[in-house]
Structure formats: structure tokens, C-alpha cells
PDB file of C-alpha atoms in Angstrom:
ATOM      1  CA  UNK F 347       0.820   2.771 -17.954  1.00 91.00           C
ATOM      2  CA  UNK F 348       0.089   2.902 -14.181  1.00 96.00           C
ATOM      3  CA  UNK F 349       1.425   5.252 -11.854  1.00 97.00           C
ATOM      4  CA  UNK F 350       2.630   3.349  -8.100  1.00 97.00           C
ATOM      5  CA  UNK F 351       3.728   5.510  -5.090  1.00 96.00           C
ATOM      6  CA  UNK F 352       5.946   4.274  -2.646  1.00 98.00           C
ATOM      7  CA  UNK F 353       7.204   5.864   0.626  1.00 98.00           C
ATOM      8  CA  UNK F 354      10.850   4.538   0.064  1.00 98.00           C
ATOM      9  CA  UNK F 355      11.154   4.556  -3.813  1.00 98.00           C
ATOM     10  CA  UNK F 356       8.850   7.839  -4.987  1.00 97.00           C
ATOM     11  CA  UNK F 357       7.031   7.804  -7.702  1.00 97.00           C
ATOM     12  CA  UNK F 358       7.579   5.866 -10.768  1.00 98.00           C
ATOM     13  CA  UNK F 359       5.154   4.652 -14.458  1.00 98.00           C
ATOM     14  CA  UNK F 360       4.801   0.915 -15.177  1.00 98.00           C
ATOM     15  CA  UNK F 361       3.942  -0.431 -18.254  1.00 98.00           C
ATOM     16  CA  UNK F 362       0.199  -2.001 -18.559  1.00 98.00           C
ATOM     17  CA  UNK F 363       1.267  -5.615 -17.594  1.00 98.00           C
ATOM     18  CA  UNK F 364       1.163  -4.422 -14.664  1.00 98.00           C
ATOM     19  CA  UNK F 365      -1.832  -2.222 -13.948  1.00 98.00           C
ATOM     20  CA  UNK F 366      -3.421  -5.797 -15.451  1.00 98.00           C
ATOM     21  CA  UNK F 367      -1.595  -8.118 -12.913  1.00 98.00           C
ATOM     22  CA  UNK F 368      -2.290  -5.521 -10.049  1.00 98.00           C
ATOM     23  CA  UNK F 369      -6.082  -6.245 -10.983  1.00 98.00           C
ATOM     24  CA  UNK F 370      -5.886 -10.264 -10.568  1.00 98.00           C
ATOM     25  CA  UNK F 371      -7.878 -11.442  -7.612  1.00 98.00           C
ATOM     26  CA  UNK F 372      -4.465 -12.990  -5.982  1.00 98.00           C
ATOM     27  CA  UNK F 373      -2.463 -10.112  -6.141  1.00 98.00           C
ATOM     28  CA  UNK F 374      -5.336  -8.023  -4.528  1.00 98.00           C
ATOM     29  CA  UNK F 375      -5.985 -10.588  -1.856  1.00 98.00           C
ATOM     30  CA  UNK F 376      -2.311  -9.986  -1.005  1.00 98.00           C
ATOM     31  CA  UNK F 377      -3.995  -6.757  -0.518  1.00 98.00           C
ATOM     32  CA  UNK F 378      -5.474  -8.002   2.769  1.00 98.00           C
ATOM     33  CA  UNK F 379      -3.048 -10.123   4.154  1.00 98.00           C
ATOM     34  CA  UNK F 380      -0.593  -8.532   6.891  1.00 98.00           C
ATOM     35  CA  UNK F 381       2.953  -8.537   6.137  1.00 98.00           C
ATOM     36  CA  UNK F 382       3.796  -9.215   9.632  1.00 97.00           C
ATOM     37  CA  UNK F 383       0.519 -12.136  10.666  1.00 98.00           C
ATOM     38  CA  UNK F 384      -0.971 -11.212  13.674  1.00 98.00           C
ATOM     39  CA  UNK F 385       0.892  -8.759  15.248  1.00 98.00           C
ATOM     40  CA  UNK F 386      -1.279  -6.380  14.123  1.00 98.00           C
ATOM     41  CA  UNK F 387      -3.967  -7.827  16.484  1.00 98.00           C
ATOM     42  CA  UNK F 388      -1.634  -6.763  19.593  1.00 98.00           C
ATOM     43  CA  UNK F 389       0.469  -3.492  17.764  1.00 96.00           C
ATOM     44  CA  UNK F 390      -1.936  -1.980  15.281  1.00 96.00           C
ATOM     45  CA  UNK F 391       0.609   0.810  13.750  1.00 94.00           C
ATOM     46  CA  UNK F 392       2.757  -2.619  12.652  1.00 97.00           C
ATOM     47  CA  UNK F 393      -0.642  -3.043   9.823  1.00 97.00           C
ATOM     48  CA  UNK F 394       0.950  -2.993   6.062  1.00 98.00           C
ATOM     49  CA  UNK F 395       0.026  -5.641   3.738  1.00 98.00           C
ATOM     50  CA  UNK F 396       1.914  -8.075   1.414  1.00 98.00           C
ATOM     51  CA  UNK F 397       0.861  -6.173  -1.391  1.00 98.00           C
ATOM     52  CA  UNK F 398       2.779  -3.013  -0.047  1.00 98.00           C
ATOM     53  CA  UNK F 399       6.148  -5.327  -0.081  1.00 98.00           C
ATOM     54  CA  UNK F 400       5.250  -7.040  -3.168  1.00 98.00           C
ATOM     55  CA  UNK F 401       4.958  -3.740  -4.882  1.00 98.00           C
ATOM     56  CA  UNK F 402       8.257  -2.614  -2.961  1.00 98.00           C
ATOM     57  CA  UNK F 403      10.437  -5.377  -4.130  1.00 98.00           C
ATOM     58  CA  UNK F 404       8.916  -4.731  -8.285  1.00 98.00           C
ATOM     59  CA  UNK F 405      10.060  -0.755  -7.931  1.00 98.00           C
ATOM     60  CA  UNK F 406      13.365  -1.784  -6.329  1.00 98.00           C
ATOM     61  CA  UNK F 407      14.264  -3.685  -8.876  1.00 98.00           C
ATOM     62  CA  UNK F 408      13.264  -1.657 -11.354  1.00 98.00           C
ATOM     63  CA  UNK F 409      15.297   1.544  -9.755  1.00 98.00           C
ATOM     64  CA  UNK F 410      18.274  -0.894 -10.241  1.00 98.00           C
ATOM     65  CA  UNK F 411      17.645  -1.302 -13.538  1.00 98.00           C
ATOM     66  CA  UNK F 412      16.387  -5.164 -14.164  1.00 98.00           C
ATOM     67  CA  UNK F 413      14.641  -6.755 -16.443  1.00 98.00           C
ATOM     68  CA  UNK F 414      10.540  -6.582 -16.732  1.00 98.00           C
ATOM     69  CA  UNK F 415      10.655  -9.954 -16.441  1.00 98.00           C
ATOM     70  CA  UNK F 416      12.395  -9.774 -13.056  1.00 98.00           C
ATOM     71  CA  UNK F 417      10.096  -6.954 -11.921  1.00 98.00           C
ATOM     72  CA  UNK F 418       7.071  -9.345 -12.881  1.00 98.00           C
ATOM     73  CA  UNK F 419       8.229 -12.100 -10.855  1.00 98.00           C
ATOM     74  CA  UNK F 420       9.061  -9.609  -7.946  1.00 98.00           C
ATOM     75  CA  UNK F 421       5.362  -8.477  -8.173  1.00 98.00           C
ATOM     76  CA  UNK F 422       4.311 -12.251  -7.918  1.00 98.00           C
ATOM     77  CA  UNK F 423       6.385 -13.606  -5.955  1.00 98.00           C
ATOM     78  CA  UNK F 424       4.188 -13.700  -2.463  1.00 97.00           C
ATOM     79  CA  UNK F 425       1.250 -14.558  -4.039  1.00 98.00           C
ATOM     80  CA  UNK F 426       0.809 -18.077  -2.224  1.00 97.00           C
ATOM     81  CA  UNK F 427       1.026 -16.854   1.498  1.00 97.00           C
ATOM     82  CA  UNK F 428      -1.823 -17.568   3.498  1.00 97.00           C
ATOM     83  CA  UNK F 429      -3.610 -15.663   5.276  1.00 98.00           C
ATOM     84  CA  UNK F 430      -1.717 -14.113   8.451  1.00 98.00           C
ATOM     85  CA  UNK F 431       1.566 -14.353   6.555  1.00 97.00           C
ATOM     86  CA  UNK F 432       4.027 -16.842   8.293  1.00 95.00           C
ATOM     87  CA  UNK F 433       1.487 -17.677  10.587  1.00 96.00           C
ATOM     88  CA  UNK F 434       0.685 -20.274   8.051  1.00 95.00           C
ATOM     89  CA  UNK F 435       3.835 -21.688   8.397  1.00 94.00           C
ATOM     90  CA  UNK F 436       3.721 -22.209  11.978  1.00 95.00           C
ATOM     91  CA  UNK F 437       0.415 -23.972  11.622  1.00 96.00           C
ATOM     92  CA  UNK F 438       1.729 -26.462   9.067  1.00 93.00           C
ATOM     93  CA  UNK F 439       4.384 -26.641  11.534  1.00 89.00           C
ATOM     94  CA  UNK F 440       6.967 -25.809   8.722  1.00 88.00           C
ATOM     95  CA  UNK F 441      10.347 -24.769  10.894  1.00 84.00           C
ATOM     96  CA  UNK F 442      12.194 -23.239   7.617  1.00 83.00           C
ATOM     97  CA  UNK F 443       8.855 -20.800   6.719  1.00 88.00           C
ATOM     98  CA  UNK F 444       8.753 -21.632   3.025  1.00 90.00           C
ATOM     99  CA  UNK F 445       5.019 -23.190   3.038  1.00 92.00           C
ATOM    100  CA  UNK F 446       4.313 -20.050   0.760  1.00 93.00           C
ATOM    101  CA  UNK F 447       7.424 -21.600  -1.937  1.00 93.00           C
ATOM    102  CA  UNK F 448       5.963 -25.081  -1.495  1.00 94.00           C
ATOM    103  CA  UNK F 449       2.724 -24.033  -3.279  1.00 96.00           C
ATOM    104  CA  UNK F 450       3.796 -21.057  -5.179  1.00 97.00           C
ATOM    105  CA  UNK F 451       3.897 -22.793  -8.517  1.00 97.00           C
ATOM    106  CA  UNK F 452       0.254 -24.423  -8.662  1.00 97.00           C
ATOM    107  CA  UNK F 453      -1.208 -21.637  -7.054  1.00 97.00           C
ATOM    108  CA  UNK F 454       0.098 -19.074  -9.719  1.00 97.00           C
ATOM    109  CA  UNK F 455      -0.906 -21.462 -12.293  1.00 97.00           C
ATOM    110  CA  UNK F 456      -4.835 -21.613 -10.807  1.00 97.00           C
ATOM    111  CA  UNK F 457      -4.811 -17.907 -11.233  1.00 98.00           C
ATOM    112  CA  UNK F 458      -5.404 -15.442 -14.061  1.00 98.00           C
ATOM    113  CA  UNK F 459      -1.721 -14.574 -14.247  1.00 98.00           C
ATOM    114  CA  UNK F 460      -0.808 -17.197 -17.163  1.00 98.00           C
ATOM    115  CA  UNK F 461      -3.170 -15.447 -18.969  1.00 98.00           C
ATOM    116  CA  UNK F 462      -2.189 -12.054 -18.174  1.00 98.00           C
ATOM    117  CA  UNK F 463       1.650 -12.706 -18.577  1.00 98.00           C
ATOM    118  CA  UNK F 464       0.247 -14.007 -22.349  1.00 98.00           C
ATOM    119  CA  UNK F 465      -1.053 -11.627 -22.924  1.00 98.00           C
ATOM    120  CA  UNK F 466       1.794  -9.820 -23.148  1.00 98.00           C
ATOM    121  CA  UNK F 467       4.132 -12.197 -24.857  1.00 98.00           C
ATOM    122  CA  UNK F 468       5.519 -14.019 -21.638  1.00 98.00           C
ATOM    123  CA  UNK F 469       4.494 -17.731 -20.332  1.00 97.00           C
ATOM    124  CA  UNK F 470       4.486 -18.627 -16.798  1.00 98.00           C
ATOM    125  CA  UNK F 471       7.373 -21.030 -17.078  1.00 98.00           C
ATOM    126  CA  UNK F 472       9.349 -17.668 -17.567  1.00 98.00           C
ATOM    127  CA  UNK F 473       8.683 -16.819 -13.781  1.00 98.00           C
ATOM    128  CA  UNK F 474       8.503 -20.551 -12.641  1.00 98.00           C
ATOM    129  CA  UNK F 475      11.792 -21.656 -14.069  1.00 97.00           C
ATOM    130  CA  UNK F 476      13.971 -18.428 -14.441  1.00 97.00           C
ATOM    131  CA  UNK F 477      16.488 -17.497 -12.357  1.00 97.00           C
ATOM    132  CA  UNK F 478      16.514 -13.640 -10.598  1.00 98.00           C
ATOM    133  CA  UNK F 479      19.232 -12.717  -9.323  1.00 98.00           C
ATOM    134  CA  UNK F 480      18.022  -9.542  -8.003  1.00 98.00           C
ATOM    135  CA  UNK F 481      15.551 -10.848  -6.507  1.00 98.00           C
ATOM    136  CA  UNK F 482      16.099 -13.941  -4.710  1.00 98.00           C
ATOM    137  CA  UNK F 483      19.378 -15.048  -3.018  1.00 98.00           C
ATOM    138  CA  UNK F 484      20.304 -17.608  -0.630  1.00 96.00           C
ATOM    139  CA  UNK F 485      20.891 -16.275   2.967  1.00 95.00           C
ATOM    140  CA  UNK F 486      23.461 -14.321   3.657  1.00 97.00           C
ATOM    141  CA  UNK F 487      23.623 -12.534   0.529  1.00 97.00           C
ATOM    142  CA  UNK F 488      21.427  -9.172  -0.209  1.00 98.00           C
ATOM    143  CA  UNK F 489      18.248  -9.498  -2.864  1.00 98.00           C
ATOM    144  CA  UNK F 490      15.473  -7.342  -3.949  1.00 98.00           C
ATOM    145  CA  UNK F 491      13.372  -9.420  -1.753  1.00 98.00           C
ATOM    146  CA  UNK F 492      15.385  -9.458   2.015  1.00 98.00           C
ATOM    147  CA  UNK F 493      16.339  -5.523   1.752  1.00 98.00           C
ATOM    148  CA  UNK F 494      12.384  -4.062   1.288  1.00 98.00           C
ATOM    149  CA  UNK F 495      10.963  -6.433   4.034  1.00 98.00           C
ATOM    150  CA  UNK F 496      14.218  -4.871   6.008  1.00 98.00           C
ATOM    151  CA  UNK F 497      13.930  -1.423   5.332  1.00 98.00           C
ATOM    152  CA  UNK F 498       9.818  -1.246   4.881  1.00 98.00           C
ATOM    153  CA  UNK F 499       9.110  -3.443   8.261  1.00 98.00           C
ATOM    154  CA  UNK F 500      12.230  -2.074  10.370  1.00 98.00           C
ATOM    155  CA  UNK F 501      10.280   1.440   9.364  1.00 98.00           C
ATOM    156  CA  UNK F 502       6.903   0.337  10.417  1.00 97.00           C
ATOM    157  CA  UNK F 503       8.232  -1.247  13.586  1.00 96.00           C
ATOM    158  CA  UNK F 504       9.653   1.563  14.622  1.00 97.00           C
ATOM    159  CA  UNK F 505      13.164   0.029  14.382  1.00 97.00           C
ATOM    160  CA  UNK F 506      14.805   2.758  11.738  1.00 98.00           C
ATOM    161  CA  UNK F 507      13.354   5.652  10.353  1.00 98.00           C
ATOM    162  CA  UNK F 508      12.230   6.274   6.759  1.00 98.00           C
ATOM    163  CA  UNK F 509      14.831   8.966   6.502  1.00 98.00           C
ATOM    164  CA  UNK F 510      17.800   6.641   7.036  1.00 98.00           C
ATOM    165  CA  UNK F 511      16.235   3.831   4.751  1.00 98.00           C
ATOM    166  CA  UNK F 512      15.763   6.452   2.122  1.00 98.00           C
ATOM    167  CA  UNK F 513      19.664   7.489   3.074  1.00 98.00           C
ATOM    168  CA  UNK F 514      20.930   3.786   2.573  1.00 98.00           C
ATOM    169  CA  UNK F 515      19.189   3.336  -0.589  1.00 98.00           C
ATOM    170  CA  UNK F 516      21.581   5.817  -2.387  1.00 98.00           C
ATOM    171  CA  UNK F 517      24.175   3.044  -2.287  1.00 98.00           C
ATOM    172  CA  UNK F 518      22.962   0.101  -3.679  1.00 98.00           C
ATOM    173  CA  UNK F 519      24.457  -0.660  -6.442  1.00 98.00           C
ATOM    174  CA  UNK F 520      24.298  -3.600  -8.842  1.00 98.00           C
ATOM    175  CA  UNK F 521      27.444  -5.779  -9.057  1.00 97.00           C
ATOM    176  CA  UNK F 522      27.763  -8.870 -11.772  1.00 96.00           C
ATOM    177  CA  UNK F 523      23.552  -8.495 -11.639  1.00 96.00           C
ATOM    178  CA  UNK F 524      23.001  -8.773  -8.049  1.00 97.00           C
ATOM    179  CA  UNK F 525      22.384  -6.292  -4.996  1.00 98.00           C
ATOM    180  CA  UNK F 526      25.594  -5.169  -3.526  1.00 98.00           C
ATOM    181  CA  UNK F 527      26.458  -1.872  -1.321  1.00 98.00           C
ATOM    182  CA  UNK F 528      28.939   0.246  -2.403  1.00 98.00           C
ATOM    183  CA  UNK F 529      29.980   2.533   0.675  1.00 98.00           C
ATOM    184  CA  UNK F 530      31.452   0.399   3.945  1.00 98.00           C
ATOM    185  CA  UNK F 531      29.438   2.257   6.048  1.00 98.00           C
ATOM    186  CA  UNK F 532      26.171   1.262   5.371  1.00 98.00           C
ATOM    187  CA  UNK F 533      26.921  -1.941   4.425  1.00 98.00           C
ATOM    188  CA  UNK F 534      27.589  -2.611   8.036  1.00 98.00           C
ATOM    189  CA  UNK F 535      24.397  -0.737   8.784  1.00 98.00           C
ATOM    190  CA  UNK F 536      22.773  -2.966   6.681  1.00 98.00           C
ATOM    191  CA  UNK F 537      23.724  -5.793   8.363  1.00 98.00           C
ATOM    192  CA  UNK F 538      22.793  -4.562  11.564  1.00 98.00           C
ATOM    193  CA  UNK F 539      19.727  -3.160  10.535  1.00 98.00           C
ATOM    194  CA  UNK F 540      18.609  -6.626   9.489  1.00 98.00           C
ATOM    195  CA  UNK F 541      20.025  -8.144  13.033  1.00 97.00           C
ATOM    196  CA  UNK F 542      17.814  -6.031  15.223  1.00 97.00           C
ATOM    197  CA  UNK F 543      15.104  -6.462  13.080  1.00 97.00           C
ATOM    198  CA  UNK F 544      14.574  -9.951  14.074  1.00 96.00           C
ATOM    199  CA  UNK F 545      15.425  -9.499  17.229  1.00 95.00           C
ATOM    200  CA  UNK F 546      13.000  -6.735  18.365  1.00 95.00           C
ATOM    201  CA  UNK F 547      10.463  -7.655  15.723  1.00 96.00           C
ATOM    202  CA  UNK F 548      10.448 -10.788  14.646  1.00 96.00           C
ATOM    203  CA  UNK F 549      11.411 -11.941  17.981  1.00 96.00           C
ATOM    204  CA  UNK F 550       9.630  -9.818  19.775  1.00 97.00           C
ATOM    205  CA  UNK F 551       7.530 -12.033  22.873  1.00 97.00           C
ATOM    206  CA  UNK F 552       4.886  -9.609  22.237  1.00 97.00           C
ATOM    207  CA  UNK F 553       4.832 -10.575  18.486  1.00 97.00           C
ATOM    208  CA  UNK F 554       5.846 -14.534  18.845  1.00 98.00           C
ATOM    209  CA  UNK F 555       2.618 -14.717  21.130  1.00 98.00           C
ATOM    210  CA  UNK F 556       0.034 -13.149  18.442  1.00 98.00           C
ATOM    211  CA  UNK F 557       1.193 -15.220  15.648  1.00 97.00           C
ATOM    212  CA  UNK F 558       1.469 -18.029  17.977  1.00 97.00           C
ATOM    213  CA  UNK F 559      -1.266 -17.859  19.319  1.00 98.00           C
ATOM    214  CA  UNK F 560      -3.233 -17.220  16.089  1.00 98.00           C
ATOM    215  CA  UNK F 561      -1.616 -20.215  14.227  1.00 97.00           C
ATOM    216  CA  UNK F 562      -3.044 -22.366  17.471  1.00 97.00           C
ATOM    217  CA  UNK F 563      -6.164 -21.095  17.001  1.00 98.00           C
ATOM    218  CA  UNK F 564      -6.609 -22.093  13.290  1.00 98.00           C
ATOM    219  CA  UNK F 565      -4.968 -25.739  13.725  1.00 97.00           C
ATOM    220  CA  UNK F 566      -7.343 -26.149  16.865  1.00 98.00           C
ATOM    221  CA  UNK F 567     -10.168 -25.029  14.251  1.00 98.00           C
ATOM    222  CA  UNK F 568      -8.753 -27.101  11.174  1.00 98.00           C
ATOM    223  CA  UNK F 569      -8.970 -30.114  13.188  1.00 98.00           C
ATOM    224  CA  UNK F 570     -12.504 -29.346  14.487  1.00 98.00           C
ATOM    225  CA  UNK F 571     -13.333 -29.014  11.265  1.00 98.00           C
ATOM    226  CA  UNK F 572     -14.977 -25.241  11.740  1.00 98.00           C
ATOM    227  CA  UNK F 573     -11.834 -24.493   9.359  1.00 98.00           C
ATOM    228  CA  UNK F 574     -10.946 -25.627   6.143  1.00 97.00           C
ATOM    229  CA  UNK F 575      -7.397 -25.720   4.086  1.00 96.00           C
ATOM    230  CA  UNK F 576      -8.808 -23.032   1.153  1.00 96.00           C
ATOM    231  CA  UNK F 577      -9.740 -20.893   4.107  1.00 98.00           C
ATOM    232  CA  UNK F 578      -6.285 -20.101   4.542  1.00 97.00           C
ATOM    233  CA  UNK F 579      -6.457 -18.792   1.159  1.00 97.00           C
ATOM    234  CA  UNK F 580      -8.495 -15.793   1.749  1.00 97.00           C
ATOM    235  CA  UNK F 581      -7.706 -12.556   3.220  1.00 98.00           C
ATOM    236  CA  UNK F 582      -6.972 -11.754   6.665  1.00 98.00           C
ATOM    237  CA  UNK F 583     -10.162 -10.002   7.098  1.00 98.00           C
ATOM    238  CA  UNK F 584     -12.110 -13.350   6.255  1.00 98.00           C
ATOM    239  CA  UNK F 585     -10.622 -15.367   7.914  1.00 98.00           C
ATOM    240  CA  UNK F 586     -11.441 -13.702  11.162  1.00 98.00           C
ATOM    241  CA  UNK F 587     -14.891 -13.139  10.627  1.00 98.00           C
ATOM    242  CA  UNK F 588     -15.398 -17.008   9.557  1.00 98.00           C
ATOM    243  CA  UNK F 589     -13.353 -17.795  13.036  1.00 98.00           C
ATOM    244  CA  UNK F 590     -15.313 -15.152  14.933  1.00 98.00           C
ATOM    245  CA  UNK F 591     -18.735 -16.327  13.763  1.00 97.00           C
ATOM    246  CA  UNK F 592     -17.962 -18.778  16.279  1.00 95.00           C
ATOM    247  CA  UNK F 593     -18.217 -17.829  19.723  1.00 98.00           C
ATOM    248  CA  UNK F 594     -15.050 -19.863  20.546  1.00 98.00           C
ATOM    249  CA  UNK F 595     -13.476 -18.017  18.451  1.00 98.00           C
ATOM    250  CA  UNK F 596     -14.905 -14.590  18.790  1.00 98.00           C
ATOM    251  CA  UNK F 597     -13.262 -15.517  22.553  1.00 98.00           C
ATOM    252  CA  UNK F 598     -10.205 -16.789  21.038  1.00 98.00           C
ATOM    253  CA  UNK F 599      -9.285 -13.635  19.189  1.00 98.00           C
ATOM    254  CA  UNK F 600     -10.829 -11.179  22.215  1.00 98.00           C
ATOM    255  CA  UNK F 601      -8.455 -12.759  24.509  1.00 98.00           C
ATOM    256  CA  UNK F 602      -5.330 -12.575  21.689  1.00 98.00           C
ATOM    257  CA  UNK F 603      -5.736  -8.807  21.796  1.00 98.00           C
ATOM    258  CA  UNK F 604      -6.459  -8.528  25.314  1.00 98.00           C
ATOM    259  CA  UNK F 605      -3.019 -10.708  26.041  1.00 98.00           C
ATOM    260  CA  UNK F 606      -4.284 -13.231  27.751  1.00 97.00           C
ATOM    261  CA  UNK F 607      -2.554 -16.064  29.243  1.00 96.00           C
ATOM    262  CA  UNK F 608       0.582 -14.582  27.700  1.00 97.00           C
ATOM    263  CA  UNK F 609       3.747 -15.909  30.304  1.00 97.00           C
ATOM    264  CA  UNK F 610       1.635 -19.301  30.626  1.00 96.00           C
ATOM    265  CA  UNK F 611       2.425 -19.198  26.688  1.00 96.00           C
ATOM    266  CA  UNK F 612       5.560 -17.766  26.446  1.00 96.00           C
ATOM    267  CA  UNK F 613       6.607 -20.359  28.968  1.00 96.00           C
ATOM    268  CA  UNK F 614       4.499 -23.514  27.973  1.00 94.00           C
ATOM    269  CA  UNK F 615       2.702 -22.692  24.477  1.00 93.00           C
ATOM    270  CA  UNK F 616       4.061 -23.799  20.865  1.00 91.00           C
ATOM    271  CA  UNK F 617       6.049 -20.448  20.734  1.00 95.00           C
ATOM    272  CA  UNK F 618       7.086 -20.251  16.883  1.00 94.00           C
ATOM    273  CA  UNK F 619      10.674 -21.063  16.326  1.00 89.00           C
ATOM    274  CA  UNK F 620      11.538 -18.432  14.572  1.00 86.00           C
ATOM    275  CA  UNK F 621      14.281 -19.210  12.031  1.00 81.00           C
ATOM    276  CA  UNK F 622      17.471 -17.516  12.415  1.00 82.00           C
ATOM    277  CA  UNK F 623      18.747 -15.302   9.833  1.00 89.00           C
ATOM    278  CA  UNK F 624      21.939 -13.565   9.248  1.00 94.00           C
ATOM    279  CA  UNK F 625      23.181 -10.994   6.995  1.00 97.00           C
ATOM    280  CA  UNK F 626      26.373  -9.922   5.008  1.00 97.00           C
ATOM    281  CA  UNK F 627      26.054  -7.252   2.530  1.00 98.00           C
ATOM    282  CA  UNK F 628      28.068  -7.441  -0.254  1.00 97.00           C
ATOM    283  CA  UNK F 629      30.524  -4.487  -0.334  1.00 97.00           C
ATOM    284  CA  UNK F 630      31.871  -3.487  -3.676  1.00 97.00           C
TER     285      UNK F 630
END
């Protein structure tokens, strides 16, 4: 068994397949990648990791009761972002930010999770081909997935408070297997939880010109060839220091933190086109 902590769900034991999947070198390089890219180069409080949310998402579900199964695919399911999160996306110049889905299957399959997951009498087609409702669900709708990055990055960016997360999470309720809110009140608090979220986070000019600017930086290096693809692959922490050992980019990233050139961006630079999201809480 392994013991996680969380500061929305508490405390709660997992069985070993997952003190064994925690220990796989691509769920701890998710470890080191930022759940928000960049932003942390120009708002260092806004620092937690992918990990954090992947770990979120498993205990979620499991609080709601789904399968292991489910929780094992919540636990894996962000294992093929790149480095700097979404920033990826914005240097493949992929408008609907699903690079990470686009790759998810090979990557998982390079790793040691096939064997892991055999280990325990499960086969990666189980989370490649099986469907989780929890989860994953088309925009609009609630999942597993959309309500931690909601509550655990609205908390860190300052946009609600732990204490009302916490509060909101005592009416979530499962209805015919997927995430649905059970008191009209916060299901419209939900929903416009979620809609200034992306607007003072995710749209934030501050924010847009970090990750912007960073996902510049690494096409401008990929095409020099200082950068390669598997680079992206590594954690955040990497990845800088093989961009700063170059004194273009030591400059580069100085000048990201310092803000420079930011309304000459805002107004001229390949500002990320943030895709627009929406959301309706199912109220039961």
C-alpha cells in the first residue's frame, strides 16, 4: 500500500500498483513538468507540477468510488506532455492543445508501465482502448480530469480558495457513472469557477506572454538545431539548462522573466490562441 496526501482530497491508502507506477521514470518526470508551462518563470507561487494533478484526478476518482482501472488510467493519463505543459502545443502550433493525446499511446507503450500494469493482471490495451467515464468527457460536460485542474489551479492562481474547493467537493455526486453536482448552487459556481479561470489565468497577458514566449524560444532553437524533438521529453528543469547553456538562450529566458518586450508581443508576437472552453455542470 502507499499512503498519498492531497490538499483537496486528505489522506487516503492505494494499493501497490500504484506505489510501483508512481516509481516509473515517466510518471516522475511528470514530477518536473509545470502544470501551468511557463508561467512560473513570470508568477513563481503559480509552480505545481503535472504529477500533483495527475495524482489529483486518481484520488478523485477514487473518492467517487470508480474502478482501479479508472484510477490507473487517471494516474497515466498526462504522461505524454512535454516539457512546459501546453507550451508544447503552441510550438507544434497545435490550436486544439491535444499534442499530449496525439502521442499518448506510443509513449505509454515505450515506458515501463505495460510491464507494471502486468504485473498486476492488467494489459495496456485496458487503458488504451477503455472507455472512463469519470474521467474523460467531451466539453461541456464535468470529468475527473476538467474539475481538479479547476479547483487545484483556480487555488494556486489565487482565483478561489482551498476552503471553497474543499466546500464544493461535498456535492459531487456520481450519476449513471459520470461526475454530476447535486446542489444548484454550486453547480452554477462550478461553472463560473471554470469561466474565470481561463479568463484570469489561462488568459492572463501576463501568462499568454511566458508560454508564448517560451514556445518561440524552443521552435527558434528546434530549427537551429541547438534543440532536438526528445528534448521536449524531459523535465522542465532540463530543458532550461540545455537552452541556457547557450548564451542566446541564457538571454532568452533572462529577458522572459524580466518581461521584456512584452506590449511589442502582446501586440505583434505569436500570442497562443488559447482555446475556448465552456462549462455546464450536470445538476442532478
Amino acid at each position: 500500500m502507499i499512503q498519498l496526501n492531497d490538499f483537496l482530497y486528505g489522506k487516503m491508502e492505494l494499493p501497490a500498483v500504484f506505489s510501483d507506477l508512481l516509481n516509473t521514470d515517466v510518471l516522475k518526470r511528470l514530477g518536473g513538468v509545470h502544470q501551468s508551462g511557463a508561467i512560473f518563470l513570470v508568477n513563481p507561487d503559480i509552480c505545481h507540477s503535472r504529477l500533483e494533478h495527475a495524482i489529483g484526478v486518481t484520488l478523485l476518482i477514487r473518492m467517487l468510488g470508480g474502478s482501479e482501472l479508472e484510477q490507473i488510467a487517471g494516474l497515466l493519463h498526462d504522461v505524454s506532455h512535454t516539457a512546459f505543459s501546453h507550451v508544447g502545443d503552441y510550438v507544434f502550433d497545435n490550436t486544439a492543445e491535444d499534442y499530449h493525446e496525439q502521442i499518448f499511446a506510443e509513449m505509454l507503450c515505450k515506458s515501463e508501465v505495460p510491464d507494471v500494469l502486468l504485473k498486476y493482471g492488467y494489459n495496456i490495451s485496458d487503458i488504451l482502448h477503455g472507455t472512463f467515464d469519470i474521467l474523460e468527457q467531451p466539453l461541456p460536460s464535468l470529468c475527473a480530469d476538467r474539475l481538479d485542474y479547476t479547483l487545484r489551479d483556480g487555488v494556486h492562481g489565487g482565483v478561489i480558495s482551498r476552503q471553497r474547493a474543499r466546500q464544493f467537493l461535498k456535492s459531487v455526486v456520481l450519476n449513471d457513472g459520470k461526475i454530476a453536482v447535486n446542489d444548484e448552487n454550486e453547480a452554477a459556481w462550478i461553472n463560473e469557477a471554470f469561466e474565470k479561470l481561463n479568463n484570469e489565468m489561462f488568459k492572463l497577458p501576463l501568462h499568454l506572454y511566458a508560454n508564448g514566449k517560451m514556445a518561440e524560444l524552443i521552435k527558434r532553437f528546434l530549427n537551429k538545431g541547438l534543440l532536438t524533438e526528445s528534448d521536449l521529453f524531459k523535465t522542465d528543469t532540463l530543458l532550461l539548462n540545455k537552452i541556457r547553456t547557450n548564451y542566446e538562450g541564457y538571454q532568452a529566458i533572462k529577458a522572459i522573466k524580466q518581461l521584456r518586450g512584452f506590449d511589442e508581443f502582446m501586440r505583434h508576437g505569436a500570442v497562443p490562441k488559447v482555446k475556448t472552453r465552456t462549462l455546464n455542470a450536470l445538476l442532478v
